[in-house]
XYZ file of C-alpha atoms in Angstrom:
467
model
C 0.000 0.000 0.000
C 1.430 3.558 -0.989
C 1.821 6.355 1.659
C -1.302 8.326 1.571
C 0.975 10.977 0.559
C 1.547 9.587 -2.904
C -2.249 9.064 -3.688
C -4.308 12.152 -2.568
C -3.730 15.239 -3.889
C -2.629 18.277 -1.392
C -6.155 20.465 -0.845
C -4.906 23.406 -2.169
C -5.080 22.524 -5.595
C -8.832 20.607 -5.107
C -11.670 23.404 -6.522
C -14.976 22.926 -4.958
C -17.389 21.130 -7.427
C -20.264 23.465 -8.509
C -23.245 22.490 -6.507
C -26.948 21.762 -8.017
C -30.440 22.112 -6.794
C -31.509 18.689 -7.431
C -34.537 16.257 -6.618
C -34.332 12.556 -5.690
C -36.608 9.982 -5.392
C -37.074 9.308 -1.317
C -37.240 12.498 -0.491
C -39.640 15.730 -1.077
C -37.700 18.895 -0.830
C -35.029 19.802 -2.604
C -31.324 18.820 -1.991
C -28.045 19.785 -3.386
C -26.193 17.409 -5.408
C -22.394 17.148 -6.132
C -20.469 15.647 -8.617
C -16.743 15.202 -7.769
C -14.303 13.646 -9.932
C -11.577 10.681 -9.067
C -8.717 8.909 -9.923
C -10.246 5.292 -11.567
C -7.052 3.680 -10.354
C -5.172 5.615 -7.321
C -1.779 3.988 -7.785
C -1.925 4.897 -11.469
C -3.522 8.521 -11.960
C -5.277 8.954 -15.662
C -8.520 8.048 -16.171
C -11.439 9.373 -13.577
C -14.849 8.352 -12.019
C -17.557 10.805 -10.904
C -18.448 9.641 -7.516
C -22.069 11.581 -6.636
C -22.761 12.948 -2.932
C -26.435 14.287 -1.870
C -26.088 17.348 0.563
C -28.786 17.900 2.820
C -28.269 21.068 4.203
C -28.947 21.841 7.976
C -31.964 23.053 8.885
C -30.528 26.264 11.112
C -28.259 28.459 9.265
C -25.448 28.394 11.827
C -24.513 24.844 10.975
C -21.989 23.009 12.692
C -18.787 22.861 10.399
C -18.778 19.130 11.101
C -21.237 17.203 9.227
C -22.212 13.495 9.181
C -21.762 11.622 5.462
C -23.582 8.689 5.250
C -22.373 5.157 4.091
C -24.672 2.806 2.615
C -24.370 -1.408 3.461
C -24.695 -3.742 0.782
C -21.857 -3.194 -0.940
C -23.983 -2.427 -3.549
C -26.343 0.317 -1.860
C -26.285 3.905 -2.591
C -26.546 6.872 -0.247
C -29.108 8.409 -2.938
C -30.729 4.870 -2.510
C -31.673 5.380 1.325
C -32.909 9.213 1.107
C -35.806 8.261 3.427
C -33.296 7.923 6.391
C -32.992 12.051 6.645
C -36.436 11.716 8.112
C -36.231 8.601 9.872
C -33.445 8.586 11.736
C -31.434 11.839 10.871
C -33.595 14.826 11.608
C -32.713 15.910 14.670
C -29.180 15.658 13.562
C -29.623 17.552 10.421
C -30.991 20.595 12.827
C -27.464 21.679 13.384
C -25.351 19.500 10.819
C -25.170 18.751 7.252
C -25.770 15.637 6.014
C -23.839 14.445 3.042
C -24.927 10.791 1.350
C -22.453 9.301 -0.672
C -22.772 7.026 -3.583
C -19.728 4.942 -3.780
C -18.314 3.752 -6.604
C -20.241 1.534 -8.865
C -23.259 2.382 -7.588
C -26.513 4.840 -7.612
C -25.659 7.888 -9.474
C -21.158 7.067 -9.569
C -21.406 5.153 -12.508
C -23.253 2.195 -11.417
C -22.516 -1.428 -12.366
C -26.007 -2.771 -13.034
C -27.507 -6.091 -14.019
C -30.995 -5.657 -14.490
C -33.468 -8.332 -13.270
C -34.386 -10.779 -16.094
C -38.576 -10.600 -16.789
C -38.651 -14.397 -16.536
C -36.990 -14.688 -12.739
C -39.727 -16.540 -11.484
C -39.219 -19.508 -13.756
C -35.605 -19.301 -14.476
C -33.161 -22.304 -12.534
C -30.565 -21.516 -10.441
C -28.279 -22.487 -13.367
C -29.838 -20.434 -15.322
C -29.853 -17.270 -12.904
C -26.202 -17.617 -12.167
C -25.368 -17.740 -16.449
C -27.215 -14.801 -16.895
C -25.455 -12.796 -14.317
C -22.621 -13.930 -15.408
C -23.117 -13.054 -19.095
C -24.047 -9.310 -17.834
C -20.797 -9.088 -15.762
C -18.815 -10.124 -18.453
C -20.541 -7.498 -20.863
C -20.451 -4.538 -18.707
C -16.172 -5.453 -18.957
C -15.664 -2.827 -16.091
C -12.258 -2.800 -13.741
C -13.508 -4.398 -10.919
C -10.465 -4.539 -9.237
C -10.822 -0.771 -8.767
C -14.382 -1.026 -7.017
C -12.510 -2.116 -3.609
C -13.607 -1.091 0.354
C -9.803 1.063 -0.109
C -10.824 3.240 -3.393
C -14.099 3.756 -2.084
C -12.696 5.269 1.349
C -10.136 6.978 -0.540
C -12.813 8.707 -2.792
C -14.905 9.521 0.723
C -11.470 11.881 1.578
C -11.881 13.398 -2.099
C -15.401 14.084 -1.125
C -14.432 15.991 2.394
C -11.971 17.919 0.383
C -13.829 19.218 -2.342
C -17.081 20.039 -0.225
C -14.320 21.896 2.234
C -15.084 20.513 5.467
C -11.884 19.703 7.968
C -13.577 17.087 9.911
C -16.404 15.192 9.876
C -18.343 13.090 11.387
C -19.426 9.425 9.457
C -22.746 6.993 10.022
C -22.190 3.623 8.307
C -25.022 0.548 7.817
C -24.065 -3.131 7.687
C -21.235 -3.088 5.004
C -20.963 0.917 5.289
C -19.542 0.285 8.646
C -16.425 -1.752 7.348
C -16.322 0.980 4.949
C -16.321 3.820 7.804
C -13.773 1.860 9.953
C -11.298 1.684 6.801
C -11.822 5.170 6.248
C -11.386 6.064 9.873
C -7.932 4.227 9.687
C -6.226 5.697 6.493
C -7.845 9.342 7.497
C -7.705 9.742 11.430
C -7.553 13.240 11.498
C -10.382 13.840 8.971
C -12.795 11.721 10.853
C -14.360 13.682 14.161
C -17.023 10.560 15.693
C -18.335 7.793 14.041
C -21.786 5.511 14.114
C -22.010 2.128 13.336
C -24.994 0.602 12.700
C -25.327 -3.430 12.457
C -21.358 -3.597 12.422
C -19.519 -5.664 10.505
C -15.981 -6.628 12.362
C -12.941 -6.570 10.490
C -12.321 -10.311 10.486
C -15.958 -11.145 9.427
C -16.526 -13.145 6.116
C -19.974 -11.321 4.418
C -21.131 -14.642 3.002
C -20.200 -16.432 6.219
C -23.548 -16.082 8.273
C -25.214 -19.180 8.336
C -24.702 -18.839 12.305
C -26.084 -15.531 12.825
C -28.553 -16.384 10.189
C -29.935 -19.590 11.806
C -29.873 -17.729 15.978
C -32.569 -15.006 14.452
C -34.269 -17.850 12.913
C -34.316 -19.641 16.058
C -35.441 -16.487 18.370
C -38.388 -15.974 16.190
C -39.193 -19.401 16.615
C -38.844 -18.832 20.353
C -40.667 -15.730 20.560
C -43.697 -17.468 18.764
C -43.684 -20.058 21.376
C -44.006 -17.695 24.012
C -46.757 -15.604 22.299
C -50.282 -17.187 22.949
C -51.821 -16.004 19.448
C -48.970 -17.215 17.580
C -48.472 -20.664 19.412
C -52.242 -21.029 18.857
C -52.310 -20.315 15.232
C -48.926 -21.635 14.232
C -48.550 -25.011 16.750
C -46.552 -26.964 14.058
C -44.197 -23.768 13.062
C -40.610 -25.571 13.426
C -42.202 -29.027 12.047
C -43.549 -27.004 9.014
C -40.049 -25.333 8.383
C -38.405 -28.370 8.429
C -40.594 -29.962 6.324
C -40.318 -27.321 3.602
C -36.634 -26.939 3.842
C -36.342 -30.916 3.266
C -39.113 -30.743 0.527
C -37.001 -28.314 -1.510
C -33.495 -29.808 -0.884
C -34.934 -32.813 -3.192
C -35.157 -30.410 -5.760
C -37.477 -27.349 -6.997
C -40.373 -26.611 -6.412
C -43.004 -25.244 -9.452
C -45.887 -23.920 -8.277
C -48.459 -22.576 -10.454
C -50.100 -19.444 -8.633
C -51.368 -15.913 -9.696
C -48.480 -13.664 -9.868
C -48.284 -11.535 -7.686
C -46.975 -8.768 -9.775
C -49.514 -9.129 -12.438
C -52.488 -11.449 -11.427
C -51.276 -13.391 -14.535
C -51.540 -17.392 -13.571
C -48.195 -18.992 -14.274
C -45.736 -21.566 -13.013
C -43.459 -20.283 -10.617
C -40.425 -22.189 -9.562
C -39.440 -21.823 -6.013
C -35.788 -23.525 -5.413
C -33.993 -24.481 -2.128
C -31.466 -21.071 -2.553
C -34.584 -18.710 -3.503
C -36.435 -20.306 -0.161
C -33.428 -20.013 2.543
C -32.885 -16.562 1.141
C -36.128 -15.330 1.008
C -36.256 -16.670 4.896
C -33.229 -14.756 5.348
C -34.202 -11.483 4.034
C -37.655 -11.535 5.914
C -35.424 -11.884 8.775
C -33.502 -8.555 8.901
C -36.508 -6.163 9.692
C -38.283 -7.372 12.827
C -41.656 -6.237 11.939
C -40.412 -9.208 8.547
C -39.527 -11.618 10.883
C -42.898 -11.267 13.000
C -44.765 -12.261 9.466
C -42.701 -15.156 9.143
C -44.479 -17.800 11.183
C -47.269 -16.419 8.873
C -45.098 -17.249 5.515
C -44.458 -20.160 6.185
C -47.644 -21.940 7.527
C -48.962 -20.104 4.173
C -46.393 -21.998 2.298
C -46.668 -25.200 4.258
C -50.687 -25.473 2.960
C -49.940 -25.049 -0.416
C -50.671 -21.378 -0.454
C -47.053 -20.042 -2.055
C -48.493 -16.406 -2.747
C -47.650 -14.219 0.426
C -44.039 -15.857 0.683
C -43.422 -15.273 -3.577
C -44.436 -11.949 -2.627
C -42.336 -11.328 -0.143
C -39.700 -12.512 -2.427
C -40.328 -10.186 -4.943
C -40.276 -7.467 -2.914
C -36.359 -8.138 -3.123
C -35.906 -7.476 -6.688
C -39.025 -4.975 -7.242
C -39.345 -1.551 -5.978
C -37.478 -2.105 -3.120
C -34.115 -0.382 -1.457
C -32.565 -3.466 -1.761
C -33.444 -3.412 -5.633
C -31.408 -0.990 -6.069
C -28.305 -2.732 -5.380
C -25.604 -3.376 -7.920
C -24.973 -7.140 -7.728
C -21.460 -6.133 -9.701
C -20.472 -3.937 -7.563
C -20.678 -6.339 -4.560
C -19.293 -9.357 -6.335
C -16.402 -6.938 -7.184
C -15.997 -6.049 -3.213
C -17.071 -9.654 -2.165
C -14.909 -12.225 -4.694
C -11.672 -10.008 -3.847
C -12.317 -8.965 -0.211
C -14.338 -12.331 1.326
C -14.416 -14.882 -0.753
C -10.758 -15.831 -0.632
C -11.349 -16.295 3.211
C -13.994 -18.825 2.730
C -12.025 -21.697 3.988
C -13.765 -25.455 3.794
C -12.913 -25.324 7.457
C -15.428 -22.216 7.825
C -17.707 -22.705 5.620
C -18.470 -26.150 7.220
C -18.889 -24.201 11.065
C -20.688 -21.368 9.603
C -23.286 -23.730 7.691
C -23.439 -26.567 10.296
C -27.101 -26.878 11.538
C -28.137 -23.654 9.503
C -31.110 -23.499 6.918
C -28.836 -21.657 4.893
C -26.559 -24.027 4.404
C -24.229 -23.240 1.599
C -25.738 -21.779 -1.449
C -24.012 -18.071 -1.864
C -20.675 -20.137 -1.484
C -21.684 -22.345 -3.870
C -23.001 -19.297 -6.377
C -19.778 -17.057 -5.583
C -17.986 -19.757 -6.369
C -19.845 -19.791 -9.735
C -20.072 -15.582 -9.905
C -16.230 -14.964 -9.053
C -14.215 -16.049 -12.145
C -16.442 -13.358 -14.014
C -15.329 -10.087 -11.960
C -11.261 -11.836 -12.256
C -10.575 -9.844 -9.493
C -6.792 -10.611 -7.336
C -7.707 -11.168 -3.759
C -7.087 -8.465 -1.351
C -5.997 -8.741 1.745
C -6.008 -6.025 4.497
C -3.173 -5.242 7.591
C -4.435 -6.654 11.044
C -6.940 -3.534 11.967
C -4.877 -0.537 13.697
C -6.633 1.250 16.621
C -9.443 3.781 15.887
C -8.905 6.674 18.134
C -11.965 8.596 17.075
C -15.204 8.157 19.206
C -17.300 6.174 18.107
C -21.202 4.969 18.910
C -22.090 1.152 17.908
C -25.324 -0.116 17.594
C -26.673 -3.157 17.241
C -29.913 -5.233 17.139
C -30.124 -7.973 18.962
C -31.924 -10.207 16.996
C -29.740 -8.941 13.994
C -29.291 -12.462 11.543
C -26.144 -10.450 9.750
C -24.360 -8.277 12.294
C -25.739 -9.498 15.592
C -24.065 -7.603 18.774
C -20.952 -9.980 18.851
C -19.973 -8.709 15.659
C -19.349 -5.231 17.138
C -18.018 -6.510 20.519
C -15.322 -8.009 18.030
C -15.032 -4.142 15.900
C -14.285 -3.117 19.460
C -11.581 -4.226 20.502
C -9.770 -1.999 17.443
C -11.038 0.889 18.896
C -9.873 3.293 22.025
C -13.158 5.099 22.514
C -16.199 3.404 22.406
C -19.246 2.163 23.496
C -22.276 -0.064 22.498
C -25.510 0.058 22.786
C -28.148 -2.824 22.046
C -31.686 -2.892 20.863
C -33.317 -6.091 22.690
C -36.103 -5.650 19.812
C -34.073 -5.003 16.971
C -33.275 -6.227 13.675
C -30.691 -5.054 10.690
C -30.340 -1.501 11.374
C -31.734 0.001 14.298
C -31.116 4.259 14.177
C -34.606 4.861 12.909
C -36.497 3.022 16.290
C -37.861 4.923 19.437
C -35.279 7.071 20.795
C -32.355 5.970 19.150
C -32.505 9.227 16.682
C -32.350 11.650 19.991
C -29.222 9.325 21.208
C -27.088 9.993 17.717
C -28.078 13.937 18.094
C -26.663 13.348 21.458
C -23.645 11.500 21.084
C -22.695 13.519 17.715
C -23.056 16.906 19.794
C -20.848 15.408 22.940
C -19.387 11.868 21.552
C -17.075 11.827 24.066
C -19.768 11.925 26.665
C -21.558 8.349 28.075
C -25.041 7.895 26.199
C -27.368 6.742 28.708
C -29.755 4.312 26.410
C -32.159 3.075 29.026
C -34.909 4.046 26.796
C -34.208 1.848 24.230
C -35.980 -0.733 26.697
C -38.734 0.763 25.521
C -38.517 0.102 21.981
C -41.780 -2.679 21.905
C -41.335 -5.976 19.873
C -43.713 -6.149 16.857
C -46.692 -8.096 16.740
C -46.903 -10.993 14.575
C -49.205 -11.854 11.826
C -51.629 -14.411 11.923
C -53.444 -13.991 8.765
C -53.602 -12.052 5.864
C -55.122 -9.032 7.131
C -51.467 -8.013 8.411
C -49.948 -7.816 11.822
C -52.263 -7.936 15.098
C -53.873 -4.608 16.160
C-alpha cells in the first residue's frame, strides 16, 4: 500500500465542485447534489470516475462545520438509494449539521454497475440465474479490481476535500460500517465521531452467516412459542419449516399461482437457494420476521403467494433493488471470498437453513469479476469516538460482531436494541441518542430508553400484523 501521501492530492489545488439544486426519489424537498471527480485507479492517476454525494443542508443556518456523510451497506447500496433515512433517523441531527450521502463507486448515481433483473426470474433455474449474471458481468467489462472497500474510502477523503469541510463526522449501515472503519484508519484526522450501525468486524466473512442467520431464525421461533396467538395459530411452526426446507433440498419446487406482480396465472419455480434466502431477508426487519411464522404456515398449505411476494419485494421496488450485484461481487470475490475456507464454511453452515448456497453461487459468480484477492493489515486502533449499535436479533451483524469491531477501537461504546433487527437508528429514541452523542461523543449515552422500543406483533393472517 502507498503512503497516503503519494495518492491524494494536497487540498490546495482541489476546486470545490459546482453544486446543483436537485430532486431525488425518497425524499420531497429539494437537496443539493455534487459531482466530484476521481482517480479510476489511485496507484496509477489517468482516467477518472464521478463519484455523486447528496447534501442535505442543515436546517438552522449556523450549521456546525462538522457534518455526518452517510455510508450505505450492501456493498452495492447507494446513499441516494436510502434518502428516506434524513427523516427517519437523521432529523434531529440535520438541525445543526449537514448531512452528506455518498454514492460509492459503482453504484446509484457514480457510474453504477447494473444487471438488471431478467422478466422471466420466477421460472428461471438456479443455473440459469447464475449464467445470466454472469453473461451481464462479463458485458459490462468494467475494472472491478478498482471497485474495492480502499478506493471507495479513498474517494470519501476526495469528497471531504472538495465540499471543504476539515472534519467530519461518518454513520455507516451493515457493510458501510467496514467501509467507515477503513476510512477512519487511512484518514484519522479527517474523521471527528463515528456511528455504526449493524457492524460488521474486520475479520468477518460477508457470506459467512449461516450462524447468525440460523440464531434469528431460532429467536423468532422462540418468541412465537411464548406468544399465545402465535403458538395457537402456528402449533406446528418448526415441524412445518423443516418440512419445507427438506421438501425443496430434493429439488425445486413449481408452483403454479397468480403472480403476484400481475395477477397473470403462471408456473413459478421456487428452489432451495430462492427459499433459505427469502427466509433470510424476511429476517432482517423485525416487523419481517414477526410475518414469518405467517409465511411459512402459508407456504406449508400449499398457499405459495404471500411468501413469492415477499420474495419479490427483493428485486421490485425495493431499497434493496437498487443494489448493484457487480459492484458487490467486485468487493465480495476479492475482499471475502478468498477467506472462505472449507474449514469455515463447514462451522458457519453446520445446523443452519442456509446451508451453503451463496458459497456455492460465488464460487460460480467470481471467475467473471477476475478480481486478485485483497488482503487487508491486522486492523490498527481507531482513536476517534465512536457509537455502535446493534440489534439484537440482527441475523447479519448481531451484537458480537461489534463486541469483536471493538476491541480496534480506544473510545467506544455499544448500545443494544433487545427488539431489533438489521439496522436500528430509525427506532424509538435511538434518533435523539445519535443527536446526542454527535453533539458530545465523548460523553456516556445513557440508552435506558431503548428498553422501551416494543417488539412487533406478529401476523396471523392475511389481514397483516395484530392490532
Amino acid at each position: 500500500m502507498l503512503p497516503d501521501a503519494l495518492l491524494v492530492a494536497p487540498l490546495a489545488v482541489l476546486a470545490a465542485p459546482p453544486g446543483r439544486t436537485c430532486h431525488l426519489p425518497g425524499a420531497e424537498e429539494a437537496l443539493r447534489c455534487f459531482t466530484v471527480t476521481v482517480p479510476l485507479d489511485y496507484r496509477q492517476p489517468g482516467k477518472t470516475i464521478a463519484i455523486h454525494a447528496t447534501v442535505a443542508p442543515a436546517y438552522r443556518e449556523a450549521a456546525r462545520p462538522d457534518p455526518l456523510f452517510v455510508l450505505a451497506g450492501g456493498p452495492g447500496q447507494a446513499g441516494s438509494d436510502i434518502l428516506p433515512i434524513l427523516e427517519a433517523a437523521l432529523r434531529r441531527v440535520r438541525a445543526t449539521r449537514d448531512i452528506v450521502l455518498i454514492d460509492q463507486r459503482g453504484t446509484g448515481l457514480s457510474g453504477k454497475l447494473d444487471c438488471k433483473t431478467p422478466p422471466d426470474i420466477d421460472t428461471m433455474t438456479e443455473e440459469q440465474l447464475d449464467a445470466d449474471a454472469r453473461r451481464c458481468v462479463e458485458k459490462l467489462g468494467a475494472p472491478y479490481s478498482q471497485y474495492s472497500t480502499d478506493a471507495a474510502a479513498r474517494d470519501i477523503e476526495r469528497v471531504r476535500q472538495a465540499l471543504g469541510y476539515r472534519q467530519v463526522n461518518v454513520w455507516g449501515a451493515s457493510y458501510g460500517t467496514r467501509l467507515a472503519q477503513h476510512y477512519a484508519r487511512l484518514y484519522p484526522a479527517s474523521v471527528r465521531a463515528l456511528v455504526l450501525d449493524g457492524v460488521a468486524a474486520p475479520d468477518q466473512v460477508i457470506p459467512a452467516g449461516g450462524r447468525d442467520a440460523q440464531a434469528a431464525l431460532e429467536a423468532t421461533f422462540r418468541q412465537c412459542e411464548a406468544n399465545a396467538a402465535c403458538k395457537r395459530t402456528f402449533p406446528a411452526l418448526r415441524a412445518e419449516f423443516a418440512s419445507l426446507s427438506a421438501k425443496l433440498a430434493q429439488g425445486p419446487l413449481t408452483v403454479t399461482m397468480a403472480d403476484p406482480r400481475t395477477t397473470v396465472v403462471r408456473p413459478v419455480q421456487i428452489s432451495s437457494r430462492r427459499f433459505a434466502a427469502t427466509v433470510h431477508r424476511v429476517l432482517y426487519a423485525q416487523a419481517d420476521a414477526y410475518s414469518l411464522p405467517f409465511l411459512i404456515h402459508s407456504a406449508y398449505n400449499g398457499r405459495w403467494e404471500p411468501f413469492v411476494a415477499r420474495s419479490n419485494r427483493d428485486t421490485d421496488l425495493s431499497a434493496d433493488g437498487s443494489m448493484s450485484g457487480p459492484l458487490y461481487l467486485a468487493v465480495v470475490c476479492a475482499e471475502d471470498f478468498p477467506r472462505l475456507t472449507p474449514q469455515l464454511v463447514a462451522e458457519d453452515t453446520r445446523g443452519s437453513f442456509l446451508g451453503a448456497p451463496q458459497v456455492t453461487q460465488l464460487a460460480a459468480l467470481c471467475p467473471a469479476v477476475n478480481v486478485k484477492p485483497v488482503s487487508y493489515p491486522a486492523p490498527s486502533m481507531i482513536a476517534a469516538p465512536t457509537l455502535l449499535l446493534s440489534g439484537a436479533q440482527d441475523p447479519v451483524t448481531p451484537p458480537r460482531r461489534a463486541e469483536a469491531a471493538m476491541k480496534s477501537m480506544k473510545a467506544a461504546q455499544h448500545l443494544v436494541v433487545a427488539n431489533g433487527g438489521h439496522i436500528v437508528s430509525t427506532l424509538g429514541c435511538v434518533p435523539r441518542l445519535l443527536r446526542e452523542f454527535l453533539d458530545q461523543p465523548t460523553r456516556r449515552v445513557d440508552g435506558a430508553c431503548l428498553a422501551e422500543i416494543p417488539a412487533p406483533t406478529f401476523q396471523l393472517d392475511s389481514a397483516g400484523p395484530q392490532p
